[in-house]
XYZ file of N, CA, C and O in Angstrom:
648
model
N 19.555 -59.379 22.205
C 18.643 -58.397 21.662
C 18.746 -58.431 20.139
O 19.818 -58.422 19.577
N 17.627 -58.426 19.491
C 17.556 -58.486 18.033
C 17.642 -57.075 17.435
O 17.049 -56.145 17.961
N 18.421 -56.914 16.351
C 18.493 -55.612 15.680
C 17.653 -55.652 14.425
O 17.524 -56.691 13.775
N 17.078 -54.515 14.093
C 16.257 -54.416 12.889
C 17.101 -53.907 11.737
O 18.198 -53.377 11.926
N 16.574 -54.043 10.524
C 17.272 -53.534 9.339
C 17.475 -52.031 9.456
O 18.514 -51.496 9.087
N 16.504 -51.343 10.018
C 16.608 -49.887 10.177
C 17.758 -49.516 11.102
O 18.458 -48.545 10.894
N 17.960 -50.298 12.148
C 19.028 -50.005 13.099
C 20.417 -50.295 12.534
O 21.388 -49.698 12.952
N 20.511 -51.199 11.576
C 21.824 -51.589 11.067
C 22.272 -50.790 9.856
O 23.449 -50.731 9.573
N 21.368 -50.189 9.127
C 21.801 -49.400 7.976
C 22.137 -47.981 8.420
O 21.589 -47.466 9.381
N 23.068 -47.397 7.709
C 23.450 -46.025 8.024
C 22.377 -45.076 7.543
O 21.912 -45.171 6.419
N 22.007 -44.151 8.393
C 21.043 -43.128 8.023
C 21.786 -41.815 7.919
O 22.326 -41.336 8.917
N 21.838 -41.238 6.706
C 22.558 -39.969 6.581
C 21.818 -38.862 7.333
O 20.604 -38.904 7.498
N 22.582 -37.884 7.793
C 21.981 -36.737 8.454
C 21.154 -35.960 7.436
O 21.597 -35.721 6.320
N 19.936 -35.609 7.814
C 19.082 -34.858 6.909
C 19.394 -33.374 7.019
O 19.598 -32.853 8.108
N 19.456 -32.724 5.883
C 19.564 -31.278 5.849
C 18.349 -30.759 5.097
O 17.689 -31.499 4.369
N 18.050 -29.484 5.268
C 16.887 -28.892 4.616
C 17.353 -27.776 3.697
O 18.178 -26.947 4.079
N 16.825 -27.795 2.490
C 17.056 -26.712 1.542
C 15.691 -26.208 1.108
O 14.807 -27.000 0.793
N 15.517 -24.928 1.104
C 14.305 -24.317 0.588
C 14.607 -23.864 -0.830
O 15.557 -23.119 -1.048
N 13.840 -24.339 -1.794
C 14.036 -23.971 -3.195
C 12.907 -23.037 -3.605
O 11.736 -23.359 -3.430
N 13.279 -21.882 -4.144
C 12.291 -20.890 -4.567
C 12.456 -20.657 -6.060
O 13.527 -20.252 -6.522
N 11.396 -20.941 -6.822
C 11.416 -20.667 -8.257
C 11.381 -19.160 -8.465
O 10.675 -18.439 -7.765
N 12.138 -18.694 -9.455
C 12.184 -17.262 -9.719
C 12.692 -17.014 -11.131
O 13.169 -17.930 -11.796
N 12.590 -15.768 -11.578
C 13.102 -15.433 -12.909
C 14.489 -14.815 -12.843
O 15.237 -14.867 -13.807
N 14.861 -14.229 -11.694
C 16.141 -13.535 -11.575
C 16.839 -13.947 -10.280
O 16.734 -13.245 -9.265
N 17.571 -15.074 -10.293
C 18.222 -15.538 -9.067
C 19.158 -14.512 -8.435
O 19.188 -14.381 -7.215
N 19.893 -13.770 -9.237
C 20.845 -12.808 -8.686
C 20.124 -11.743 -7.857
O 20.550 -11.390 -6.761
N 19.020 -11.242 -8.359
C 18.238 -10.235 -7.624
C 17.658 -10.820 -6.338
O 17.659 -10.173 -5.289
N 17.180 -12.066 -6.417
C 16.596 -12.710 -5.241
C 17.665 -13.025 -4.191
O 17.417 -12.887 -2.996
N 18.858 -13.429 -4.622
C 19.956 -13.666 -3.684
C 20.262 -12.380 -2.922
O 20.375 -12.384 -1.696
N 20.388 -11.284 -3.637
C 20.708 -10.009 -2.990
C 19.607 -9.615 -1.996
O 19.900 -9.226 -0.855
N 18.344 -9.724 -2.409
C 17.246 -9.315 -1.539
C 17.147 -10.204 -0.303
O 17.110 -9.719 0.828
N 17.086 -11.520 -0.499
C 16.853 -12.416 0.629
C 18.070 -12.547 1.534
O 17.923 -12.795 2.737
N 19.274 -12.347 1.014
C 20.446 -12.304 1.892
C 20.292 -11.130 2.863
O 20.523 -11.267 4.068
N 19.867 -9.995 2.341
C 19.620 -8.816 3.190
C 18.474 -9.085 4.168
O 18.579 -8.789 5.350
N 17.384 -9.654 3.693
C 16.203 -9.869 4.531
C 16.462 -10.852 5.667
O 15.995 -10.651 6.790
N 17.204 -11.917 5.377
C 17.392 -12.985 6.356
C 18.713 -12.903 7.117
O 18.936 -13.695 8.035
N 19.594 -11.985 6.727
C 20.906 -11.935 7.360
C 21.795 -13.083 6.904
O 22.702 -13.504 7.616
N 21.514 -13.608 5.711
C 22.298 -14.695 5.119
C 23.395 -14.102 4.241
O 23.484 -12.894 4.075
N 24.200 -14.985 3.668
C 25.249 -14.570 2.741
C 25.145 -15.414 1.477
O 24.695 -16.562 1.529
N 25.539 -14.848 0.318
C 25.587 -15.667 -0.895
C 26.528 -16.845 -0.663
O 27.598 -16.697 -0.066
N 26.108 -18.020 -1.110
C 26.914 -19.223 -0.895
C 28.054 -19.290 -1.906
O 27.813 -19.327 -3.109
N 29.285 -19.331 -1.428
C 30.404 -19.421 -2.371
C 30.444 -20.802 -3.018
O 29.950 -21.774 -2.446
N 31.047 -20.908 -4.206
C 31.154 -22.225 -4.844
C 32.072 -23.136 -4.037
O 32.901 -22.647 -3.250
N 31.938 -24.441 -4.216
C 32.818 -25.378 -3.507
C 34.294 -25.101 -3.805
O 34.636 -24.595 -4.883
N 35.138 -25.441 -2.867
C 36.582 -25.230 -3.005
C 37.091 -25.835 -4.317
O 36.651 -26.913 -4.734
N 37.971 -25.099 -4.950
C 38.563 -25.574 -6.193
C 37.799 -25.166 -7.438
O 38.190 -25.515 -8.551
N 36.694 -24.433 -7.255
C 35.878 -24.007 -8.400
C 35.647 -22.505 -8.313
O 35.253 -21.985 -7.265
N 35.863 -21.825 -9.410
C 35.688 -20.370 -9.447
C 34.217 -19.975 -9.382
O 33.877 -18.914 -8.869
N 33.331 -20.821 -9.916
C 31.895 -20.538 -9.939
C 31.124 -21.822 -9.671
O 31.665 -22.933 -9.784
N 29.835 -21.652 -9.353
C 28.971 -22.831 -9.228
C 28.858 -23.544 -10.568
O 28.813 -24.766 -10.621
N 28.821 -22.798 -11.664
C 28.739 -23.413 -12.995
C 29.930 -24.340 -13.228
O 29.769 -25.464 -13.679
N 31.137 -23.868 -12.876
C 32.334 -24.701 -13.032
C 32.211 -25.974 -12.189
O 32.576 -27.068 -12.633
N 31.682 -25.845 -10.989
C 31.469 -27.010 -10.128
C 30.483 -27.990 -10.769
O 30.719 -29.192 -10.794
N 29.348 -27.453 -11.255
C 28.333 -28.327 -11.854
C 28.869 -29.050 -13.079
O 28.612 -30.236 -13.267
N 29.600 -28.344 -13.922
C 30.178 -28.968 -15.113
C 31.167 -30.058 -14.693
O 31.160 -31.165 -15.225
N 32.012 -29.768 -13.700
C 32.979 -30.759 -13.213
C 32.269 -31.974 -12.605
O 32.784 -33.089 -12.660
N 31.068 -31.744 -12.051
C 30.298 -32.839 -11.454
C 29.534 -33.646 -12.501
O 28.897 -34.646 -12.175
N 29.581 -33.199 -13.770
C 28.947 -33.964 -14.838
C 27.631 -33.426 -15.354
O 26.978 -34.064 -16.166
N 27.207 -32.243 -14.898
C 25.971 -31.665 -15.427
C 26.260 -31.189 -16.852
O 27.162 -30.376 -17.059
N 25.502 -31.692 -17.842
C 25.747 -31.271 -19.221
C 25.469 -29.778 -19.407
O 24.516 -29.236 -18.846
N 26.319 -29.127 -20.177
C 26.164 -27.686 -20.458
C 24.759 -27.353 -20.957
O 24.213 -26.310 -20.610
N 24.165 -28.243 -21.782
C 22.836 -27.951 -22.334
C 21.743 -27.910 -21.264
O 20.656 -27.396 -21.496
N 22.021 -28.429 -20.067
C 21.056 -28.367 -18.972
C 21.211 -27.099 -18.131
O 20.418 -26.847 -17.233
N 22.242 -26.321 -18.423
C 22.494 -25.103 -17.660
C 22.092 -23.890 -18.489
O 22.688 -23.635 -19.525
N 21.080 -23.142 -18.052
C 20.678 -21.943 -18.799
C 21.836 -20.954 -18.881
O 22.741 -20.975 -18.034
N 21.817 -20.074 -19.863
C 22.868 -19.049 -19.944
C 22.984 -18.287 -18.629
O 21.984 -17.854 -18.060
N 24.190 -18.173 -18.119
C 24.436 -17.441 -16.884
C 24.243 -18.242 -15.609
O 24.636 -17.792 -14.536
N 23.614 -19.422 -15.702
C 23.353 -20.214 -14.494
C 24.666 -20.571 -13.811
O 25.581 -21.093 -14.424
N 24.755 -20.239 -12.527
C 25.925 -20.590 -11.741
C 27.121 -19.671 -11.907
O 28.149 -19.876 -11.270
N 26.987 -18.657 -12.759
C 28.101 -17.711 -12.917
C 28.250 -16.832 -11.676
O 29.336 -16.360 -11.365
N 27.146 -16.591 -10.988
C 27.147 -15.900 -9.700
C 26.339 -16.783 -8.742
O 25.535 -17.603 -9.189
N 26.521 -16.641 -7.427
C 25.781 -17.499 -6.495
C 24.268 -17.395 -6.687
O 23.728 -16.306 -6.868
N 23.614 -18.544 -6.657
C 22.157 -18.621 -6.777
C 21.534 -19.159 -5.493
O 20.363 -19.497 -5.463
N 22.350 -19.233 -4.450
C 21.867 -19.723 -3.167
C 22.459 -18.864 -2.062
O 23.476 -18.193 -2.242
N 21.770 -18.892 -0.922
C 22.239 -18.169 0.253
C 22.274 -19.138 1.418
O 21.537 -20.130 1.450
N 23.154 -18.845 2.367
C 23.293 -19.696 3.546
C 23.364 -18.830 4.798
O 23.788 -17.677 4.758
N 22.946 -19.421 5.880
C 23.004 -18.779 7.188
C 24.453 -18.834 7.654
O 25.009 -19.922 7.806
N 25.099 -17.681 7.881
C 26.501 -17.717 8.285
C 26.731 -18.438 9.615
O 27.826 -18.925 9.866
N 25.679 -18.553 10.450
C 25.822 -19.275 11.718
C 25.681 -20.782 11.518
O 25.974 -21.551 12.426
N 25.194 -21.189 10.335
C 25.012 -22.612 10.054
C 23.733 -23.203 10.619
O 23.486 -24.391 10.492
N 22.873 -22.392 11.229
C 21.645 -22.911 11.849
C 20.483 -23.028 10.873
O 19.703 -23.970 10.948
N 20.317 -22.038 9.997
C 19.156 -22.018 9.112
C 19.378 -22.833 7.853
O 20.510 -23.212 7.520
N 18.313 -23.100 7.118
C 18.445 -23.882 5.895
C 19.085 -23.090 4.755
O 19.043 -21.858 4.740
N 19.672 -23.803 3.842
C 20.175 -23.213 2.595
C 18.950 -22.822 1.777
O 17.931 -23.525 1.777
N 19.016 -21.694 1.085
C 17.918 -21.268 0.215
C 18.486 -21.154 -1.199
O 19.448 -20.425 -1.431
N 17.894 -21.904 -2.119
C 18.344 -21.900 -3.507
C 17.267 -21.245 -4.367
O 16.088 -21.588 -4.280
N 17.667 -20.293 -5.198
C 16.758 -19.598 -6.099
C 16.934 -20.208 -7.490
O 17.917 -19.945 -8.173
N 15.976 -21.028 -7.843
C 16.022 -21.784 -9.093
C 15.357 -20.992 -10.212
O 14.176 -20.662 -10.120
N 16.125 -20.702 -11.238
C 15.577 -19.941 -12.361
C 14.595 -20.811 -13.144
O 14.917 -21.941 -13.513
N 13.407 -20.265 -13.374
C 12.380 -20.942 -14.162
C 11.839 -19.956 -15.194
O 11.881 -18.744 -14.978
N 11.323 -20.463 -16.320
C 10.861 -19.544 -17.372
C 9.502 -18.906 -17.102
O 9.224 -17.811 -17.577
N 8.648 -19.563 -16.310
C 7.298 -19.038 -16.115
C 7.257 -18.051 -14.956
O 7.969 -18.201 -13.963
N 6.410 -17.022 -15.057
C 6.296 -16.032 -13.976
C 5.403 -16.549 -12.845
O 4.628 -17.497 -13.029
N 5.499 -15.911 -11.698
C 4.596 -16.201 -10.581
C 3.197 -15.740 -10.988
O 3.042 -14.637 -11.502
N 2.189 -16.579 -10.764
C 0.842 -16.213 -11.201
C -0.210 -16.259 -10.094
O -1.330 -15.825 -10.311
N 0.125 -16.775 -8.919
C -0.878 -16.877 -7.862
C -0.233 -16.586 -6.511
O 0.990 -16.496 -6.397
N -1.084 -16.452 -5.493
C -0.603 -16.208 -4.138
C 0.203 -17.411 -3.651
O -0.107 -18.547 -3.966
N 1.240 -17.129 -2.860
C 2.042 -18.204 -2.267
C 1.149 -19.122 -1.430
O 0.213 -18.661 -0.797
N 1.526 -20.378 -1.349
C 0.886 -21.301 -0.421
C 1.717 -21.384 0.859
O 1.332 -22.023 1.823
N 2.869 -20.764 0.893
C 3.751 -20.670 2.057
C 4.348 -19.275 2.040
O 4.325 -18.604 1.018
N 4.900 -18.866 3.169
C 5.617 -17.598 3.177
C 6.547 -17.539 4.377
O 6.390 -18.278 5.338
N 7.519 -16.647 4.294
C 8.403 -16.387 5.419
C 7.694 -15.470 6.398
O 7.004 -14.534 5.993
N 7.900 -15.694 7.700
C 7.574 -14.744 8.752
C 8.911 -14.321 9.331
O 9.626 -15.148 9.907
N 9.270 -13.072 9.155
C 10.505 -12.552 9.735
C 10.147 -11.996 11.105
O 9.528 -10.943 11.222
N 10.499 -12.737 12.133
C 10.119 -12.390 13.504
C 11.170 -11.482 14.107
O 12.189 -11.942 14.612
N 10.906 -10.187 14.059
C 11.863 -9.188 14.549
C 11.351 -8.450 15.781
O 12.118 -7.756 16.440
N 10.066 -8.572 16.086
C 9.460 -7.798 17.160
C 9.870 -8.226 18.551
O 9.929 -7.412 19.463
N 10.113 -9.510 18.739
C 10.505 -9.999 20.053
C 9.411 -10.725 20.807
O 9.627 -11.173 21.925
N 8.226 -10.831 20.230
C 7.141 -11.549 20.898
C 6.264 -10.641 21.742
O 6.595 -9.483 22.006
N 5.139 -11.176 22.165
C 4.136 -10.369 22.858
C 4.568 -9.879 24.237
O 3.941 -8.976 24.793
N 5.626 -10.456 24.788
C 6.104 -9.948 26.083
C 6.837 -8.612 25.932
O 7.068 -7.902 26.906
N 7.170 -8.243 24.693
C 7.808 -6.962 24.401
C 6.694 -5.928 24.197
O 5.707 -6.203 23.513
N 6.821 -4.744 24.774
C 5.781 -3.732 24.609
C 5.464 -3.457 23.135
O 6.369 -3.457 22.287
N 4.201 -3.220 22.844
C 3.737 -3.011 21.476
C 4.511 -1.896 20.774
O 4.881 -2.041 19.608
N 4.787 -0.802 21.469
C 5.488 0.307 20.806
C 6.909 -0.096 20.386
O 7.411 0.355 19.359
N 7.541 -0.967 21.150
C 8.883 -1.450 20.792
C 8.789 -2.386 19.584
O 9.572 -2.277 18.636
N 7.815 -3.300 19.628
C 7.623 -4.210 18.490
C 7.292 -3.432 17.223
O 7.823 -3.719 16.147
N 6.426 -2.421 17.348
C 6.044 -1.617 16.185
C 7.262 -0.901 15.600
O 7.426 -0.836 14.378
N 8.133 -0.389 16.470
C 9.349 0.280 15.987
C 10.257 -0.718 15.262
O 10.760 -0.437 14.180
N 10.439 -1.896 15.845
C 11.297 -2.913 15.227
C 10.744 -3.361 13.874
O 11.486 -3.503 12.902
N 9.435 -3.584 13.826
C 8.801 -3.975 12.561
C 8.962 -2.858 11.539
O 9.353 -3.095 10.387
N 8.690 -1.616 11.951
C 8.800 -0.476 11.041
C 10.205 -0.297 10.487
O 10.389 -0.034 9.294
N 11.212 -0.439 11.337
C 12.600 -0.306 10.880
C 12.962 -1.401 9.878
O 13.640 -1.146 8.880
N 12.494 -2.614 10.139
C 12.778 -3.723 9.222
C 12.058 -3.519 7.898
O 12.639 -3.740 6.829
N 10.814 -3.085 7.957
C 10.062 -2.813 6.729
C 10.781 -1.748 5.908
O 10.971 -1.904 4.696
N 11.214 -0.685 6.550
C 11.923 0.385 5.849
C 13.195 -0.145 5.169
O 13.478 0.172 4.011
N 13.952 -0.962 5.883
C 15.184 -1.532 5.333
C 14.888 -2.421 4.125
O 15.566 -2.350 3.092
N 13.830 -3.243 4.224
C 13.512 -4.175 3.140
C 12.887 -3.469 1.941
O 13.094 -3.891 0.801
N 12.143 -2.403 2.165
C 11.646 -1.597 1.045
C 12.836 -1.003 0.294
O 12.876 -0.999 -0.936
N 13.841 -0.564 1.027
C 15.053 -0.061 0.403
C 15.782 -1.118 -0.406
O 16.495 -0.812 -1.366
N 15.596 -2.393 -0.035
C 16.239 -3.501 -0.743
C 15.390 -4.034 -1.895
O 15.832 -4.920 -2.622
N 14.150 -3.521 -2.048
C 13.322 -3.935 -3.177
C 11.964 -4.505 -2.842
O 11.209 -4.891 -3.728
N 11.588 -4.553 -1.568
C 10.265 -5.060 -1.177
C 9.191 -4.013 -1.433
O 9.476 -2.825 -1.537
N 7.954 -4.479 -1.487
C 6.778 -3.622 -1.620
C 5.861 -3.898 -0.437
O 5.594 -5.063 -0.118
N 5.380 -2.853 0.206
C 4.475 -3.017 1.345
C 3.059 -3.272 0.832
O 2.546 -2.523 -0.001
N 2.447 -4.325 1.341
C 1.035 -4.602 1.047
C 0.141 -3.955 2.102
O -0.848 -3.322 1.780
N 0.506 -4.146 3.380
C -0.267 -3.530 4.462
C 0.539 -3.622 5.760
O 1.356 -4.513 5.931
N 0.255 -2.689 6.639
C 0.822 -2.702 7.989
C -0.355 -2.710 8.948
O -1.278 -1.908 8.806
N -0.327 -3.644 9.887
C -1.430 -3.788 10.831
C -0.901 -3.653 12.249
O 0.107 -4.255 12.595
N -1.605 -2.834 13.026
C -1.258 -2.672 14.434
C -2.558 -2.468 15.190
O -3.319 -1.547 14.872
N -2.821 -3.325 16.166
C -4.048 -3.244 16.945
C -3.696 -3.205 18.430
O -3.358 -4.237 19.017
N -3.777 -2.017 19.039
C -3.441 -1.899 20.465
C -4.325 -2.770 21.365
O -3.883 -3.205 22.419
N -5.563 -3.027 20.946
C -6.464 -3.830 21.774
C -6.004 -5.281 21.888
O -6.140 -5.901 22.938
N -5.465 -5.834 20.808
C -5.027 -7.231 20.824
C -3.514 -7.367 20.936
O -3.003 -8.462 21.157
N -2.792 -6.280 20.746
C -1.340 -6.326 20.783
C -0.725 -6.812 19.485
O 0.468 -7.065 19.407
N -1.544 -6.901 18.438
C -1.063 -7.406 17.152
C -0.282 -6.327 16.414
O -0.697 -5.173 16.347
N 0.846 -6.726 15.847
C 1.660 -5.811 15.057
C 2.369 -6.626 13.977
O 3.121 -7.554 14.283
N 2.106 -6.319 12.703
C 2.722 -7.056 11.602
C 2.648 -6.233 10.332
O 1.849 -5.306 10.216
N 3.501 -6.595 9.394
C 3.471 -5.978 8.070
C 3.522 -7.095 7.033
O 4.271 -8.061 7.198
N 2.718 -6.958 5.993
C 2.737 -7.888 4.877
C 3.441 -7.201 3.715
O 3.124 -6.049 3.392
N 4.412 -7.888 3.117
C 5.196 -7.319 2.028
C 5.297 -8.315 0.878
O 4.922 -9.480 1.016
N 5.843 -7.828 -0.228
C 6.184 -8.680 -1.371
C 7.661 -8.485 -1.670
O 8.172 -7.362 -1.614
N 8.344 -9.590 -2.016
C 9.745 -9.485 -2.417
C 9.808 -8.974 -3.856
O 8.756 -8.715 -4.472
N 10.998 -8.790 -4.447
C 11.091 -8.217 -5.793
C 10.362 -8.995 -6.886
O 10.062 -8.428 -7.935
N 10.045 -10.287 -6.653
C 9.314 -11.055 -7.664
C 7.871 -11.304 -7.278
O 7.174 -12.087 -7.904
N 7.389 -10.635 -6.226
C 5.975 -10.712 -5.875
C 5.616 -11.758 -4.841
O 4.440 -11.947 -4.553
N 6.577 -12.451 -4.257
C 6.290 -13.439 -3.223
C 5.978 -12.731 -1.907
O 6.744 -11.875 -1.462
N 4.853 -13.089 -1.298
C 4.431 -12.459 -0.070
C 5.237 -12.976 1.104
O 5.610 -14.139 1.153
N 5.459 -12.097 2.106
C 6.074 -12.489 3.371
C 5.635 -11.485 4.424
O 5.115 -10.420 4.103
N 5.810 -11.860 5.670
C 5.389 -11.001 6.784
C 6.578 -10.616 7.647
O 7.546 -11.369 7.779
N 6.484 -9.446 8.238
C 7.423 -8.995 9.257
C 6.585 -8.818 10.514
O 5.614 -8.065 10.516
N 6.941 -9.555 11.560
C 6.167 -9.525 12.816
C 7.083 -9.283 13.992
O 8.247 -9.559 13.951
């Protein structure tokens, strides 16, 4: 049997990181850790901060904005299932609607009674408003069984709770 070049070279395992541009990584870490049930990612072993790690890895100081890496700028799923989320500080503000968004699925799906889903969505919305979200709209249609809330995170990025 003949082997191909693809079969003989090592293919590293792919991981996924979601990178979100923002002006205040610390605020976004706190909000999205709460929203997703994630935790701030600690720096690699042997380094007090991410900045210390980056400098040790050879990133020139002039490429690191003031404060970058002094506190965690990424969050991780404590179960290890979800992707790492990195909040990258950028100088420009958000100016348009997202082309993507998170759907936080807390209702349990359409097999769960609408009143239960509505309660779950409402409780999550209340918790996230307390963490800094803004409600855009809440929709509930008994005829179709639809129940969702559209919100904005502290920097104006839209997301849904369903």
